[in-house]
């Protein structure tokens, strides 16, 4: 998924970019993401003048994940609004400053994939749950507490309170 500044400058109107990207490596360190569908990128590039290009559109994919509480498989739809401004500059590294949100690029050809992957990485769900009130697994015996109550004593006692309890026993 590329555009070229020079080509954009000589094109009338926006350029549509559509592609399905293999993004499996983006989530390779995430054990709770078991599969990631090709990411559909539907973008529109507009030349703003003065070597500047605005790219905007939508990214969408589907993740197969495991519930962070009960480990059941679940699917998660991801939709991300993509928006970046690119400006051609021969000394891109020098002019890049944190305060404006323009990406300075020293090449005529711009590969959008790294920017798309960065957005996806930032938008991966941190910990998915199968339902809001998922009760999870019993930490003692591993029973899925959505299915049945195992009867284990799971009361988590604050060590300071435990000491107090002992104190009152004396
Ligand atoms: Zn769950
Ligand atoms: Zn249990």
CSV table of C-alpha atoms and ligand atoms in Angstrom, one decimal:
chain,number,residue,atom,x,y,z
A,1,UNK,CA,0.0,0.0,0.0
A,2,UNK,CA,1.9,3.0,-1.3
A,3,UNK,CA,1.6,6.4,-2.7
A,4,UNK,CA,4.2,8.7,-4.3
A,5,UNK,CA,4.3,12.4,-3.6
A,6,UNK,CA,5.2,13.4,-7.2
A,7,UNK,CA,2.4,11.2,-8.6
A,8,UNK,CA,-0.1,12.6,-6.1
A,9,UNK,CA,0.9,16.2,-7.1
A,10,UNK,CA,0.1,15.5,-10.7
A,11,UNK,CA,-3.2,13.6,-10.0
A,12,UNK,CA,-6.5,15.4,-10.0
A,13,UNK,CA,-8.8,14.4,-7.1
A,14,UNK,CA,-8.3,11.8,-4.4
A,15,UNK,CA,-6.7,8.4,-4.9
A,16,UNK,CA,-8.5,5.4,-3.5
A,17,UNK,CA,-6.4,2.7,-1.9
A,18,UNK,CA,-8.0,-0.7,-1.0
A,19,UNK,CA,-6.0,-3.7,0.1
A,20,UNK,CA,-6.3,-6.7,2.4
A,21,UNK,CA,-3.1,-7.0,4.4
A,22,UNK,CA,-1.6,-9.9,6.2
A,23,UNK,CA,-1.0,-8.5,9.7
A,24,UNK,CA,-0.5,-11.8,11.7
A,25,UNK,CA,3.0,-10.8,12.8
A,26,UNK,CA,1.6,-7.7,14.6
A,27,UNK,CA,0.0,-9.8,17.3
A,28,UNK,CA,2.5,-12.6,17.4
A,29,UNK,CA,3.5,-11.8,21.0
A,30,UNK,CA,-0.1,-12.0,22.2
A,31,UNK,CA,-1.0,-15.5,23.4
A,32,UNK,CA,-4.6,-14.5,23.9
A,33,UNK,CA,-4.9,-13.7,20.1
A,34,UNK,CA,-5.1,-17.0,18.4
A,35,UNK,CA,-5.9,-15.7,14.9
A,36,UNK,CA,-6.1,-12.4,13.1
A,37,UNK,CA,-7.9,-12.0,9.8
A,38,UNK,CA,-6.4,-10.1,6.9
A,39,UNK,CA,-6.8,-6.4,7.7
A,40,UNK,CA,-9.0,-4.6,5.2
A,41,UNK,CA,-7.7,-1.1,4.6
A,42,UNK,CA,-9.9,1.3,2.7
A,43,UNK,CA,-8.1,4.6,2.4
A,44,UNK,CA,-8.3,7.8,0.4
A,45,UNK,CA,-5.2,9.9,-0.3
A,46,UNK,CA,-5.6,13.6,-1.1
A,47,UNK,CA,-2.8,15.9,-2.2
A,48,UNK,CA,-3.0,19.1,-0.2
A,49,UNK,CA,-0.4,21.0,-2.0
A,50,UNK,CA,3.1,21.9,-0.9
A,51,UNK,CA,4.3,18.3,-0.9
A,52,UNK,CA,1.7,17.3,1.6
A,53,UNK,CA,-0.6,14.3,1.4
A,54,UNK,CA,-3.5,13.5,3.7
A,55,UNK,CA,-4.5,9.9,4.0
A,56,UNK,CA,-7.8,8.9,5.7
A,57,UNK,CA,-10.1,6.0,5.9
A,58,UNK,CA,-10.9,2.8,7.7
A,59,UNK,CA,-9.1,-0.3,8.9
A,60,UNK,CA,-11.0,-3.4,9.9
A,61,UNK,CA,-10.2,-6.9,10.9
A,62,UNK,CA,-11.5,-9.7,13.1
A,63,UNK,CA,-9.6,-11.4,15.9
A,64,UNK,CA,-10.0,-14.8,17.4
A,65,UNK,CA,-9.2,-14.4,21.1
A,66,UNK,CA,-9.5,-16.2,24.4
A,67,UNK,CA,-11.5,-14.7,27.2
A,68,UNK,CA,-9.0,-13.4,29.8
A,69,UNK,CA,-11.1,-14.7,32.6
A,70,UNK,CA,-12.4,-18.1,31.5
A,71,UNK,CA,-10.2,-18.8,28.4
A,72,UNK,CA,-13.3,-19.5,26.2
A,73,UNK,CA,-12.7,-18.6,22.5
A,74,UNK,CA,-14.4,-15.4,21.3
A,75,UNK,CA,-14.4,-13.2,18.2
A,76,UNK,CA,-13.7,-9.5,18.3
A,77,UNK,CA,-14.3,-7.1,15.4
A,78,UNK,CA,-11.8,-4.3,15.2
A,79,UNK,CA,-12.6,-1.0,13.4
A,80,UNK,CA,-10.1,1.8,13.4
A,81,UNK,CA,-10.3,5.2,11.9
A,82,UNK,CA,-7.0,5.9,10.1
A,83,UNK,CA,-5.8,9.4,9.5
A,84,UNK,CA,-2.2,10.6,8.8
A,85,UNK,CA,-0.6,13.6,7.1
A,86,UNK,CA,2.6,13.1,5.2
A,87,UNK,CA,5.0,15.7,4.0
A,88,UNK,CA,7.9,15.2,1.7
A,89,UNK,CA,11.1,16.7,3.1
A,90,UNK,CA,14.7,15.9,2.1
A,91,UNK,CA,15.8,16.3,5.7
A,92,UNK,CA,12.9,14.5,7.2
A,93,UNK,CA,14.7,13.4,10.4
A,94,UNK,CA,15.7,17.0,11.3
A,95,UNK,CA,12.2,18.6,10.8
A,96,UNK,CA,10.2,15.8,12.4
A,97,UNK,CA,9.0,17.4,15.6
A,98,UNK,CA,6.7,15.9,18.2
A,99,UNK,CA,4.4,18.9,18.3
A,100,UNK,CA,2.9,18.7,14.9
A,101,UNK,CA,1.3,15.5,13.8
A,102,UNK,CA,2.8,15.5,10.3
A,103,UNK,CA,4.9,12.5,9.3
A,104,UNK,CA,8.0,13.8,7.4
A,105,UNK,CA,9.2,11.5,4.8
A,106,UNK,CA,12.5,11.7,2.8
A,107,UNK,CA,11.4,9.4,0.0
A,108,UNK,CA,9.1,10.1,-2.9
A,109,UNK,CA,7.5,6.7,-2.3
A,110,UNK,CA,5.6,6.2,1.0
A,111,UNK,CA,4.7,2.7,2.2
A,112,UNK,CA,1.6,3.0,4.4
A,113,UNK,CA,1.8,-0.5,5.9
A,114,UNK,CA,4.1,0.5,8.9
A,115,UNK,CA,1.7,3.3,9.9
A,116,UNK,CA,-1.3,0.9,9.5
A,117,UNK,CA,0.4,-1.7,11.6
A,118,UNK,CA,1.2,0.8,14.3
A,119,UNK,CA,-2.4,1.9,14.5
A,120,UNK,CA,-3.5,-1.7,14.7
A,121,UNK,CA,-1.1,-2.5,17.5
A,122,UNK,CA,-2.3,0.5,19.5
A,123,UNK,CA,-5.9,-0.6,19.0
A,124,UNK,CA,-5.6,-4.3,19.9
A,125,UNK,CA,-7.8,-5.0,22.9
A,126,UNK,CA,-5.8,-5.3,26.0
A,127,UNK,CA,-7.7,-8.2,27.6
A,128,UNK,CA,-11.0,-9.4,26.1
A,129,UNK,CA,-13.8,-10.9,28.1
A,130,UNK,CA,-16.5,-13.2,26.7
A,131,UNK,CA,-19.3,-11.3,28.5
A,132,UNK,CA,-19.2,-8.4,31.0
A,133,UNK,CA,-20.2,-10.6,33.9
A,134,UNK,CA,-17.9,-13.6,33.1
A,135,UNK,CA,-17.1,-15.2,36.4
A,136,UNK,CA,-13.8,-16.7,35.2
A,137,UNK,CA,-12.1,-19.8,36.4
A,138,UNK,CA,-11.7,-20.8,40.1
A,139,UNK,CA,-8.0,-20.1,40.9
A,140,UNK,CA,-8.0,-23.1,43.2
A,141,UNK,CA,-9.4,-25.9,41.2
A,142,UNK,CA,-9.8,-24.4,37.7
A,143,UNK,CA,-13.6,-24.9,37.4
A,144,UNK,CA,-15.4,-22.6,35.0
A,145,UNK,CA,-17.5,-20.6,37.5
A,146,UNK,CA,-20.0,-19.6,34.7
A,147,UNK,CA,-21.0,-23.3,34.5
A,148,UNK,CA,-21.0,-24.3,38.1
A,149,UNK,CA,-19.9,-23.3,41.6
A,150,UNK,CA,-17.1,-25.6,42.8
A,151,UNK,CA,-17.4,-24.8,46.5
A,152,UNK,CA,-13.7,-23.8,47.0
A,153,UNK,CA,-13.0,-21.2,49.6
A,154,UNK,CA,-11.8,-18.3,47.4
A,155,UNK,CA,-12.0,-15.5,49.9
A,156,UNK,CA,-9.0,-13.4,49.4
A,157,UNK,CA,-7.8,-12.2,52.8
A,158,UNK,CA,-5.6,-9.1,53.1
A,159,UNK,CA,-2.5,-10.2,55.1
A,160,UNK,CA,-2.9,-7.2,57.5
A,161,UNK,CA,-6.5,-8.2,58.2
A,162,UNK,CA,-5.5,-11.8,58.7
A,163,UNK,CA,-3.0,-10.7,61.3
A,164,UNK,CA,-5.8,-8.8,63.0
A,165,UNK,CA,-8.1,-11.9,62.9
A,166,UNK,CA,-5.4,-13.9,64.7
A,167,UNK,CA,-5.0,-11.1,67.2
A,168,UNK,CA,-8.7,-11.3,68.1
A,169,UNK,CA,-8.5,-15.0,68.4
A,170,UNK,CA,-6.1,-14.7,71.3
B,1,LIG,ZN1,-15.2,-15.6,29.9
B,2,LIG,ZN1,-12.8,-24.3,42.9
